[in-house]
PDB file of C-alpha atoms in Angstrom:
ATOM      1  CA  MET Z 178       0.226 -25.719 -49.076  1.00 54.00           C
ATOM      2  CA  ALA Z 179      -2.144 -26.016 -46.127  1.00 71.00           C
ATOM      3  CA  SER Z 180      -2.029 -23.037 -43.789  1.00 90.00           C
ATOM      4  CA  GLU Z 181      -1.001 -25.040 -40.701  1.00 93.00           C
ATOM      5  CA  GLU Z 182       1.767 -26.841 -42.548  1.00 96.00           C
ATOM      6  CA  TYR Z 183       3.137 -23.585 -43.950  1.00 96.00           C
ATOM      7  CA  ASP Z 184       2.995 -21.933 -40.523  1.00 97.00           C
ATOM      8  CA  VAL Z 185       4.951 -24.798 -38.959  1.00 98.00           C
ATOM      9  CA  LYS Z 186       7.545 -24.743 -41.739  1.00 97.00           C
ATOM     10  CA  ARG Z 187       7.922 -21.002 -41.280  1.00 97.00           C
ATOM     11  CA  GLU Z 188       8.429 -21.369 -37.519  1.00 97.00           C
ATOM     12  CA  VAL Z 189      11.008 -24.103 -38.075  1.00 98.00           C
ATOM     13  CA  ALA Z 190      12.866 -22.004 -40.654  1.00 98.00           C
ATOM     14  CA  ILE Z 191      12.925 -19.069 -38.227  1.00 98.00           C
ATOM     15  CA  ALA Z 192      14.146 -21.332 -35.398  1.00 98.00           C
ATOM     16  CA  ASN Z 193      17.032 -22.553 -37.556  1.00 98.00           C
ATOM     17  CA  ARG Z 194      17.944 -18.938 -38.317  1.00 98.00           C
ATOM     18  CA  ILE Z 195      17.834 -18.054 -34.632  1.00 98.00           C
ATOM     19  CA  LEU Z 196      20.269 -20.884 -33.860  1.00 98.00           C
ATOM     20  CA  SER Z 197      22.660 -19.256 -36.323  1.00 97.00           C
ATOM     21  CA  ASN Z 198      22.016 -15.723 -35.035  1.00 97.00           C
ATOM     22  CA  LEU Z 199      22.806 -16.854 -31.485  1.00 97.00           C
ATOM     23  CA  GLY Z 200      26.167 -18.244 -32.628  1.00 97.00           C
ATOM     24  CA  LEU Z 201      25.170 -21.874 -32.157  1.00 98.00           C
ATOM     25  CA  ALA Z 202      25.638 -22.786 -35.839  1.00 97.00           C
ATOM     26  CA  THR Z 203      28.187 -20.475 -37.439  1.00 97.00           C
ATOM     27  CA  GLY Z 204      31.506 -20.647 -39.253  1.00 96.00           C
ATOM     28  CA  ILE Z 205      32.584 -24.232 -39.889  1.00 96.00           C
ATOM     29  CA  THR Z 206      29.361 -25.407 -38.182  1.00 96.00           C
ATOM     30  CA  ALA Z 207      27.042 -23.160 -40.231  1.00 97.00           C
ATOM     31  CA  ASP Z 208      25.263 -26.174 -41.735  1.00 96.00           C
ATOM     32  CA  ARG Z 209      25.597 -28.449 -38.705  1.00 95.00           C
ATOM     33  CA  GLY Z 210      22.306 -28.799 -36.908  1.00 96.00           C
ATOM     34  CA  HIS Z 211      18.568 -28.744 -37.293  1.00 97.00           C
ATOM     35  CA  ALA Z 212      15.404 -27.704 -35.490  1.00 98.00           C
ATOM     36  CA  SER Z 213      12.101 -29.503 -35.903  1.00 98.00           C
ATOM     37  CA  MET Z 214       8.484 -29.177 -34.833  1.00 98.00           C
ATOM     38  CA  ARG Z 215       5.488 -31.515 -34.890  1.00 98.00           C
ATOM     39  CA  LEU Z 216       2.433 -30.675 -36.969  1.00 98.00           C
ATOM     40  CA  PRO Z 217      -0.209 -29.878 -34.309  1.00 96.00           C
ATOM     41  CA  SER Z 218      -3.041 -31.623 -36.166  1.00 95.00           C
ATOM     42  CA  ASP Z 219      -0.873 -34.576 -37.231  1.00 97.00           C
ATOM     43  CA  PRO Z 220       1.626 -35.359 -34.422  1.00 97.00           C
ATOM     44  CA  GLY Z 221       2.939 -38.364 -36.363  1.00 98.00           C
ATOM     45  CA  ARG Z 222       4.692 -35.939 -38.726  1.00 98.00           C
ATOM     46  CA  PHE Z 223       7.095 -33.052 -38.206  1.00 98.00           C
ATOM     47  CA  ALA Z 224       8.826 -30.287 -40.167  1.00 98.00           C
ATOM     48  CA  VAL Z 225      12.629 -30.173 -40.103  1.00 98.00           C
ATOM     49  CA  LYS Z 226      15.627 -28.812 -41.977  1.00 98.00           C
ATOM     50  CA  GLY Z 227      16.865 -31.223 -44.633  1.00 97.00           C
ATOM     51  CA  ARG Z 228      20.066 -31.700 -46.647  1.00 95.00           C
ATOM     52  CA  GLN Z 229      21.343 -31.299 -50.206  1.00 95.00           C
ATOM     53  CA  TYR Z 230      20.598 -27.580 -50.508  1.00 96.00           C
ATOM     54  CA  ALA Z 231      22.654 -25.650 -53.052  1.00 94.00           C
ATOM     55  CA  ILE Z 232      23.587 -23.325 -50.167  1.00 94.00           C
ATOM     56  CA  ASP Z 233      23.300 -25.186 -46.890  1.00 95.00           C
ATOM     57  CA  SER Z 234      23.286 -22.921 -43.858  1.00 96.00           C
ATOM     58  CA  LEU Z 235      20.883 -22.582 -40.954  1.00 97.00           C
ATOM     59  CA  SER Z 236      21.017 -18.814 -41.415  1.00 97.00           C
ATOM     60  CA  SER Z 237      19.489 -18.989 -44.903  1.00 96.00           C
ATOM     61  CA  MET Z 238      16.592 -21.381 -44.310  1.00 97.00           C
ATOM     62  CA  ARG Z 239      13.151 -20.465 -45.672  1.00 97.00           C
ATOM     63  CA  PRO Z 240       9.724 -22.082 -45.123  1.00 97.00           C
ATOM     64  CA  GLU Z 241       9.780 -23.633 -48.588  1.00 97.00           C
ATOM     65  CA  ASP Z 242      13.137 -25.274 -47.803  1.00 97.00           C
ATOM     66  CA  MET Z 243      11.726 -27.352 -44.955  1.00 98.00           C
ATOM     67  CA  ILE Z 244      10.774 -30.991 -45.356  1.00 98.00           C
ATOM     68  CA  ILE Z 245       8.110 -33.115 -43.658  1.00 98.00           C
ATOM     69  CA  CYS Z 246       9.010 -36.493 -42.135  1.00 98.00           C
ATOM     70  CA  ASP Z 247       7.108 -39.094 -40.160  1.00 98.00           C
ATOM     71  CA  THR Z 248       8.143 -40.405 -36.762  1.00 98.00           C
ATOM     72  CA  ASP Z 249       9.861 -43.369 -38.408  1.00 97.00           C
ATOM     73  CA  GLY Z 250      12.206 -40.919 -40.121  1.00 98.00           C
ATOM     74  CA  PHE Z 251      10.794 -41.328 -43.631  1.00 98.00           C
ATOM     75  CA  LEU Z 252      10.487 -38.325 -45.929  1.00 98.00           C
ATOM     76  CA  THR Z 253       6.840 -37.602 -46.767  1.00 97.00           C
ATOM     77  CA  GLU Z 254       7.139 -34.212 -48.425  1.00 95.00           C
ATOM     78  CA  GLY Z 255       9.792 -31.706 -49.461  1.00 95.00           C
ATOM     79  CA  PRO Z 256      11.415 -29.722 -52.268  1.00 96.00           C
ATOM     80  CA  LYS Z 257      12.794 -31.722 -55.174  1.00 95.00           C
ATOM     81  CA  GLY Z 258      16.245 -33.081 -54.446  1.00 96.00           C
ATOM     82  CA  ILE Z 259      16.154 -32.274 -50.718  1.00 97.00           C
ATOM     83  CA  VAL Z 260      16.504 -35.277 -48.406  1.00 97.00           C
ATOM     84  CA  GLN Z 261      16.343 -35.893 -44.682  1.00 97.00           C
ATOM     85  CA  CYS Z 262      19.188 -34.635 -42.519  1.00 96.00           C
ATOM     86  CA  SER Z 263      21.580 -37.506 -41.811  1.00 96.00           C
ATOM     87  CA  GLU Z 264      20.595 -37.521 -38.142  1.00 98.00           C
ATOM     88  CA  ILE Z 265      16.844 -37.543 -38.705  1.00 98.00           C
ATOM     89  CA  LYS Z 266      16.619 -40.407 -36.207  1.00 98.00           C
ATOM     90  CA  ILE Z 267      17.444 -37.982 -33.389  1.00 98.00           C
ATOM     91  CA  HIS Z 268      14.138 -36.280 -34.078  1.00 98.00           C
ATOM     92  CA  SER Z 269      11.960 -39.215 -35.074  1.00 98.00           C
ATOM     93  CA  CYS Z 270      12.979 -41.451 -32.167  1.00 98.00           C
ATOM     94  CA  ILE Z 271      12.494 -38.715 -29.562  1.00 98.00           C
ATOM     95  CA  TYR Z 272       9.056 -37.960 -31.006  1.00 98.00           C
ATOM     96  CA  GLN Z 273       8.195 -41.656 -30.760  1.00 98.00           C
ATOM     97  CA  VAL Z 274       9.307 -41.958 -27.137  1.00 98.00           C
ATOM     98  CA  ARG Z 275       8.161 -38.551 -25.877  1.00 98.00           C
ATOM     99  CA  PRO Z 276       4.604 -37.635 -26.951  1.00 97.00           C
ATOM    100  CA  ASP Z 277       4.902 -34.489 -24.798  1.00 98.00           C
ATOM    101  CA  VAL Z 278       7.777 -33.152 -26.910  1.00 98.00           C
ATOM    102  CA  GLN Z 279       6.704 -30.838 -29.720  1.00 98.00           C
ATOM    103  CA  SER Z 280      10.127 -29.603 -30.811  1.00 98.00           C
ATOM    104  CA  VAL Z 281      13.675 -30.980 -31.037  1.00 98.00           C
ATOM    105  CA  VAL Z 282      16.944 -29.119 -31.640  1.00 98.00           C
ATOM    106  CA  HIS Z 283      20.403 -30.476 -32.406  1.00 98.00           C
ATOM    107  CA  VAL Z 284      23.487 -28.321 -33.009  1.00 98.00           C
ATOM    108  CA  HIS Z 285      27.227 -28.398 -32.272  1.00 98.00           C
ATOM    109  CA  PRO Z 286      27.784 -25.542 -29.776  1.00 98.00           C
ATOM    110  CA  ARG Z 287      31.511 -25.085 -29.282  1.00 98.00           C
ATOM    111  CA  TYR Z 288      31.759 -24.809 -25.494  1.00 98.00           C
ATOM    112  CA  THR Z 289      29.249 -27.627 -25.005  1.00 98.00           C
ATOM    113  CA  VAL Z 290      31.241 -29.876 -27.340  1.00 98.00           C
ATOM    114  CA  LEU Z 291      34.479 -28.962 -25.577  1.00 98.00           C
ATOM    115  CA  LEU Z 292      33.227 -29.623 -22.051  1.00 98.00           C
ATOM    116  CA  SER Z 293      31.755 -32.986 -23.081  1.00 97.00           C
ATOM    117  CA  THR Z 294      35.088 -34.031 -24.587  1.00 97.00           C
ATOM    118  CA  LEU Z 295      36.940 -32.931 -21.454  1.00 97.00           C
ATOM    119  CA  ASN Z 296      34.517 -35.034 -19.375  1.00 94.00           C
ATOM    120  CA  GLN Z 297      33.788 -31.956 -17.282  1.00 95.00           C
ATOM    121  CA  PRO Z 298      30.304 -32.091 -15.750  1.00 96.00           C
ATOM    122  CA  LEU Z 299      28.306 -28.901 -16.146  1.00 98.00           C
ATOM    123  CA  ALA Z 300      27.457 -27.170 -12.870  1.00 98.00           C
ATOM    124  CA  PRO Z 301      25.103 -24.183 -12.378  1.00 98.00           C
ATOM    125  CA  LEU Z 302      27.193 -21.009 -12.686  1.00 98.00           C
ATOM    126  CA  CYS Z 303      24.622 -18.388 -13.673  1.00 97.00           C
ATOM    127  CA  GLN Z 304      20.869 -17.940 -13.789  1.00 96.00           C
ATOM    128  CA  GLU Z 305      20.556 -18.596 -17.521  1.00 96.00           C
ATOM    129  CA  GLY Z 306      20.082 -22.353 -17.839  1.00 96.00           C
ATOM    130  CA  MET Z 307      20.632 -22.998 -14.138  1.00 97.00           C
ATOM    131  CA  MET Z 308      17.715 -25.432 -13.895  1.00 97.00           C
ATOM    132  CA  LEU Z 309      18.864 -27.205 -17.043  1.00 97.00           C
ATOM    133  CA  VAL Z 310      22.169 -28.240 -15.411  1.00 98.00           C
ATOM    134  CA  ARG Z 311      20.878 -28.468 -11.853  1.00 97.00           C
ATOM    135  CA  ASN Z 312      21.529 -32.200 -12.086  1.00 96.00           C
ATOM    136  CA  PRO Z 313      24.291 -33.779 -14.219  1.00 95.00           C
ATOM    137  CA  LEU Z 314      23.225 -34.136 -17.844  1.00 98.00           C
ATOM    138  CA  PRO Z 315      23.414 -37.566 -19.499  1.00 98.00           C
ATOM    139  CA  ILE Z 316      26.088 -37.994 -22.173  1.00 98.00           C
ATOM    140  CA  TRP Z 317      25.784 -40.313 -25.160  1.00 98.00           C
ATOM    141  CA  PRO Z 318      29.316 -41.822 -25.139  1.00 98.00           C
ATOM    142  CA  HIS Z 319      29.961 -41.731 -28.888  1.00 97.00           C
ATOM    143  CA  ALA Z 320      31.180 -39.029 -31.300  1.00 97.00           C
ATOM    144  CA  LYS Z 321      29.702 -40.691 -34.391  1.00 97.00           C
ATOM    145  CA  ILE Z 322      26.747 -39.395 -36.365  1.00 97.00           C
ATOM    146  CA  ILE Z 323      23.448 -40.808 -35.137  1.00 97.00           C
ATOM    147  CA  GLN Z 324      22.145 -42.595 -38.208  1.00 97.00           C
ATOM    148  CA  SER Z 325      20.351 -45.823 -37.297  1.00 97.00           C
ATOM    149  CA  HIS Z 326      17.092 -46.421 -35.464  1.00 98.00           C
ATOM    150  CA  ASP Z 327      18.945 -48.147 -32.626  1.00 98.00           C
ATOM    151  CA  GLU Z 328      21.283 -45.173 -32.212  1.00 98.00           C
ATOM    152  CA  GLY Z 329      18.368 -42.755 -32.242  1.00 98.00           C
ATOM    153  CA  MET Z 330      16.568 -44.793 -29.607  1.00 98.00           C
ATOM    154  CA  GLU Z 331      19.687 -44.872 -27.433  1.00 98.00           C
ATOM    155  CA  VAL Z 332      19.726 -41.073 -27.420  1.00 98.00           C
ATOM    156  CA  ALA Z 333      15.958 -40.845 -26.859  1.00 98.00           C
ATOM    157  CA  HIS Z 334      16.054 -43.212 -23.885  1.00 98.00           C
ATOM    158  CA  LEU Z 335      19.152 -41.480 -22.476  1.00 98.00           C
ATOM    159  CA  LEU Z 336      17.278 -38.181 -22.649  1.00 98.00           C
ATOM    160  CA  GLY Z 337      14.491 -39.803 -20.620  1.00 97.00           C
ATOM    161  CA  ASP Z 338      12.025 -37.228 -19.356  1.00 97.00           C
ATOM    162  CA  GLY Z 339      14.665 -34.487 -19.356  1.00 97.00           C
ATOM    163  CA  SER Z 340      15.161 -31.464 -21.584  1.00 98.00           C
ATOM    164  CA  ALA Z 341      18.745 -32.001 -22.763  1.00 98.00           C
ATOM    165  CA  VAL Z 342      21.281 -34.689 -23.557  1.00 98.00           C
ATOM    166  CA  LEU Z 343      24.943 -34.235 -24.484  1.00 98.00           C
ATOM    167  CA  LEU Z 344      26.671 -36.060 -27.320  1.00 98.00           C
ATOM    168  CA  PHE Z 345      30.344 -36.749 -26.581  1.00 98.00           C
ATOM    169  CA  GLY Z 346      32.551 -34.480 -28.711  1.00 97.00           C
ATOM    170  CA  HIS Z 347      29.618 -33.876 -31.017  1.00 97.00           C
ATOM    171  CA  GLY Z 348      27.035 -31.475 -29.640  1.00 97.00           C
ATOM    172  CA  ALA Z 349      23.763 -31.613 -27.786  1.00 98.00           C
ATOM    173  CA  VAL Z 350      20.045 -32.216 -28.182  1.00 98.00           C
ATOM    174  CA  THR Z 351      17.357 -30.155 -26.459  1.00 98.00           C
ATOM    175  CA  VAL Z 352      13.589 -30.604 -26.507  1.00 98.00           C
ATOM    176  CA  GLY Z 353      10.528 -28.642 -25.509  1.00 98.00           C
ATOM    177  CA  GLU Z 354       6.800 -28.103 -25.797  1.00 97.00           C
ATOM    178  CA  SER Z 355       7.547 -25.382 -28.360  1.00 97.00           C
ATOM    179  CA  LEU Z 356      10.357 -24.184 -30.596  1.00 97.00           C
ATOM    180  CA  SER Z 357      10.992 -21.310 -28.217  1.00 97.00           C
ATOM    181  CA  GLU Z 358      11.580 -23.799 -25.392  1.00 97.00           C
ATOM    182  CA  SER Z 359      13.922 -26.112 -27.290  1.00 98.00           C
ATOM    183  CA  VAL Z 360      15.952 -23.309 -28.906  1.00 98.00           C
ATOM    184  CA  THR Z 361      16.183 -21.312 -25.674  1.00 97.00           C
ATOM    185  CA  ALA Z 362      17.292 -24.445 -23.821  1.00 97.00           C
ATOM    186  CA  MET Z 363      20.130 -24.902 -26.324  1.00 98.00           C
ATOM    187  CA  ALA Z 364      21.206 -21.268 -25.963  1.00 98.00           C
ATOM    188  CA  GLU Z 365      21.139 -21.539 -22.170  1.00 98.00           C
ATOM    189  CA  LEU Z 366      23.026 -24.827 -22.257  1.00 98.00           C
ATOM    190  CA  GLU Z 367      25.803 -23.201 -24.268  1.00 98.00           C
ATOM    191  CA  GLU Z 368      25.889 -20.237 -21.850  1.00 98.00           C
ATOM    192  CA  GLN Z 369      26.343 -22.617 -18.919  1.00 98.00           C
ATOM    193  CA  SER Z 370      29.047 -24.471 -20.859  1.00 98.00           C
ATOM    194  CA  ARG Z 371      30.870 -21.206 -21.586  1.00 98.00           C
ATOM    195  CA  MET Z 372      30.741 -20.186 -17.936  1.00 98.00           C
ATOM    196  CA  ASN Z 373      31.944 -23.617 -16.845  1.00 98.00           C
ATOM    197  CA  TYR Z 374      34.852 -23.414 -19.286  1.00 98.00           C
ATOM    198  CA  LEU Z 375      35.886 -20.009 -17.916  1.00 98.00           C
ATOM    199  CA  ALA Z 376      35.705 -21.336 -14.358  1.00 98.00           C
ATOM    200  CA  LEU Z 377      37.734 -24.406 -15.339  1.00 98.00           C
ATOM    201  CA  CYS Z 378      40.429 -22.182 -16.826  1.00 98.00           C
ATOM    202  CA  ALA Z 379      40.448 -19.907 -13.776  1.00 98.00           C
ATOM    203  CA  LEU Z 380      40.437 -22.415 -10.925  1.00 97.00           C
ATOM    204  CA  GLY Z 381      40.820 -25.948 -12.285  1.00 96.00           C
ATOM    205  CA  ARG Z 382      38.295 -28.767 -12.066  1.00 95.00           C
ATOM    206  CA  ASP Z 383      37.118 -28.144  -8.494  1.00 93.00           C
ATOM    207  CA  TYR Z 384      35.638 -24.674  -9.023  1.00 97.00           C
ATOM    208  CA  PRO Z 385      32.651 -23.552  -6.931  1.00 97.00           C
ATOM    209  CA  HIS Z 386      29.151 -23.299  -8.369  1.00 98.00           C
ATOM    210  CA  ILE Z 387      25.685 -22.166  -7.318  1.00 98.00           C
ATOM    211  CA  PRO Z 388      24.740 -24.593  -4.509  1.00 97.00           C
ATOM    212  CA  GLU Z 389      21.505 -26.530  -4.405  1.00 96.00           C
ATOM    213  CA  ALA Z 390      20.320 -24.588  -1.346  1.00 97.00           C
ATOM    214  CA  LEU Z 391      20.320 -21.340  -3.335  1.00 97.00           C
ATOM    215  CA  ILE Z 392      18.532 -23.016  -6.235  1.00 96.00           C
ATOM    216  CA  GLN Z 393      15.844 -24.219  -3.831  1.00 96.00           C
ATOM    217  CA  GLU Z 394      15.394 -20.629  -2.660  1.00 94.00           C
ATOM    218  CA  ILE Z 395      14.286 -19.823  -6.216  1.00 91.00           C
ATOM    219  CA  THR Z 396      11.967 -22.784  -6.688  1.00 89.00           C
ATOM    220  CA  ALA Z 397      10.319 -22.532  -3.247  1.00 91.00           C
ATOM    221  CA  ARG Z 398       9.376 -18.854  -3.285  1.00 89.00           C
ATOM    222  CA  PRO Z 399       5.922 -17.536  -4.281  1.00 85.00           C
ATOM    223  CA  GLY Z 400       5.260 -16.220  -7.767  1.00 83.00           C
ATOM    224  CA  LEU Z 401       5.363 -12.483  -8.405  1.00 85.00           C
ATOM    225  CA  SER Z 402       1.594 -12.340  -8.906  1.00 83.00           C
ATOM    226  CA  GLU Z 403       1.160 -13.484  -5.287  1.00 85.00           C
ATOM    227  CA  LEU Z 404       3.106 -10.543  -3.843  1.00 88.00           C
ATOM    228  CA  ASP Z 405       1.052  -7.603  -2.584  1.00 91.00           C
ATOM    229  CA  HIS Z 406       2.779  -4.963  -4.726  1.00 92.00           C
ATOM    230  CA  PHE Z 407       2.184  -7.003  -7.904  1.00 88.00           C
ATOM    231  CA  LYS Z 408      -1.410  -8.111  -7.241  1.00 86.00           C
ATOM    232  CA  GLY Z 409      -3.768  -6.749  -9.846  1.00 85.00           C
ATOM    233  CA  VAL Z 410      -0.830  -5.797 -12.062  1.00 88.00           C
ATOM    234  CA  ILE Z 411       0.634  -9.138 -13.143  1.00 82.00           C
ATOM    235  CA  PRO Z 412      -1.798 -11.756 -14.494  1.00 77.00           C
ATOM    236  CA  GLN Z 413      -2.266 -14.811 -12.287  1.00 67.00           C
ATOM    237  CA  GLY Z 414      -0.266 -16.930 -14.735  1.00 66.00           C
ATOM    238  CA  GLY Z 415       2.757 -14.689 -14.319  1.00 70.00           C
ATOM    239  CA  MET Z 416       4.670 -12.306 -16.546  1.00 69.00           C
ATOM    240  CA  ASN Z 417       4.961 -12.792 -20.294  1.00 71.00           C
ATOM    241  CA  MET Z 418       8.505 -14.132 -20.698  1.00 69.00           C
ATOM    242  CA  ASN Z 419       8.416 -14.425 -24.491  1.00 79.00           C
ATOM    243  CA  GLY Z 420       9.723 -10.930 -25.212  1.00 82.00           C
ATOM    244  CA  THR Z 421      13.294 -11.978 -25.911  1.00 88.00           C
ATOM    245  CA  TRP Z 422      12.181 -14.893 -28.097  1.00 92.00           C
ATOM    246  CA  ASN Z 423       9.809 -12.609 -30.004  1.00 93.00           C
ATOM    247  CA  TYR Z 424      12.686 -10.220 -30.666  1.00 94.00           C
ATOM    248  CA  HIS Z 425      14.940 -12.954 -32.063  1.00 95.00           C
ATOM    249  CA  ALA Z 426      12.063 -14.351 -34.121  1.00 95.00           C
ATOM    250  CA  ALA Z 427      11.366 -10.904 -35.580  1.00 96.00           C
ATOM    251  CA  VAL Z 428      15.026 -10.426 -36.517  1.00 96.00           C
ATOM    252  CA  ALA Z 429      15.309 -13.924 -37.999  1.00 96.00           C
ATOM    253  CA  SER Z 430      12.123 -13.569 -40.039  1.00 94.00           C
ATOM    254  CA  GLU Z 431      13.306 -10.462 -41.891  1.00 91.00           C
ATOM    255  CA  GLY Z 432      13.236 -11.155 -45.608  1.00 85.00           C
ATOM    256  CA  LEU Z 433      10.982 -14.212 -45.371  1.00 87.00           C
TER     257      LEU Z 433
END
């Protein structure tokens, strides 16, 4: 197997494991979901978790379990007997519409599913994922599995140039320029959903949230590297924020 292809499959396998480790695909939903990533040298193809494994769980995925598909959703390579995930069109259609997207994640996070079914818009309630729900997220108004090209394109166009789209009573889809971005976005989305659920239980539908003015305070301020006491200490590009992701990746890769 070519080095790049193996490396991508390994990253995708680790990402699937992280989704399980973070509680986003556990219990009855242990096999529900999939992460994918484009091949850098061949953006018309991507690695993704498949179906028909003897033991199907995101927590047990290995590089050799991953399959390669093209952006039409056709299987181009994979272990014998393993086929595309039933919702491969989520990935392939988004990759067709969004050349900037390098990774796609779909899982069934419990609080996110619940809030979508309750038709409760997500509002910013904590820092984690605040920008993700700064504006109301689009919701695909169906609970069915996304199987056809037309259904996949509906989701892709509903996502637009955003980072997340909700699926009514079904789950969510997040995207990013890397697996760390798309997986982290899903984890943050579920954290916002959990906080919104707690607020809904505590105060009813009209609970307060972090107002736009306070969000603008965050986006309008200078970067740390521009402050006198950080100059010459923090690189101009800012702090390395991959530490948490690197930790989860290290834990998930044990035994690979």
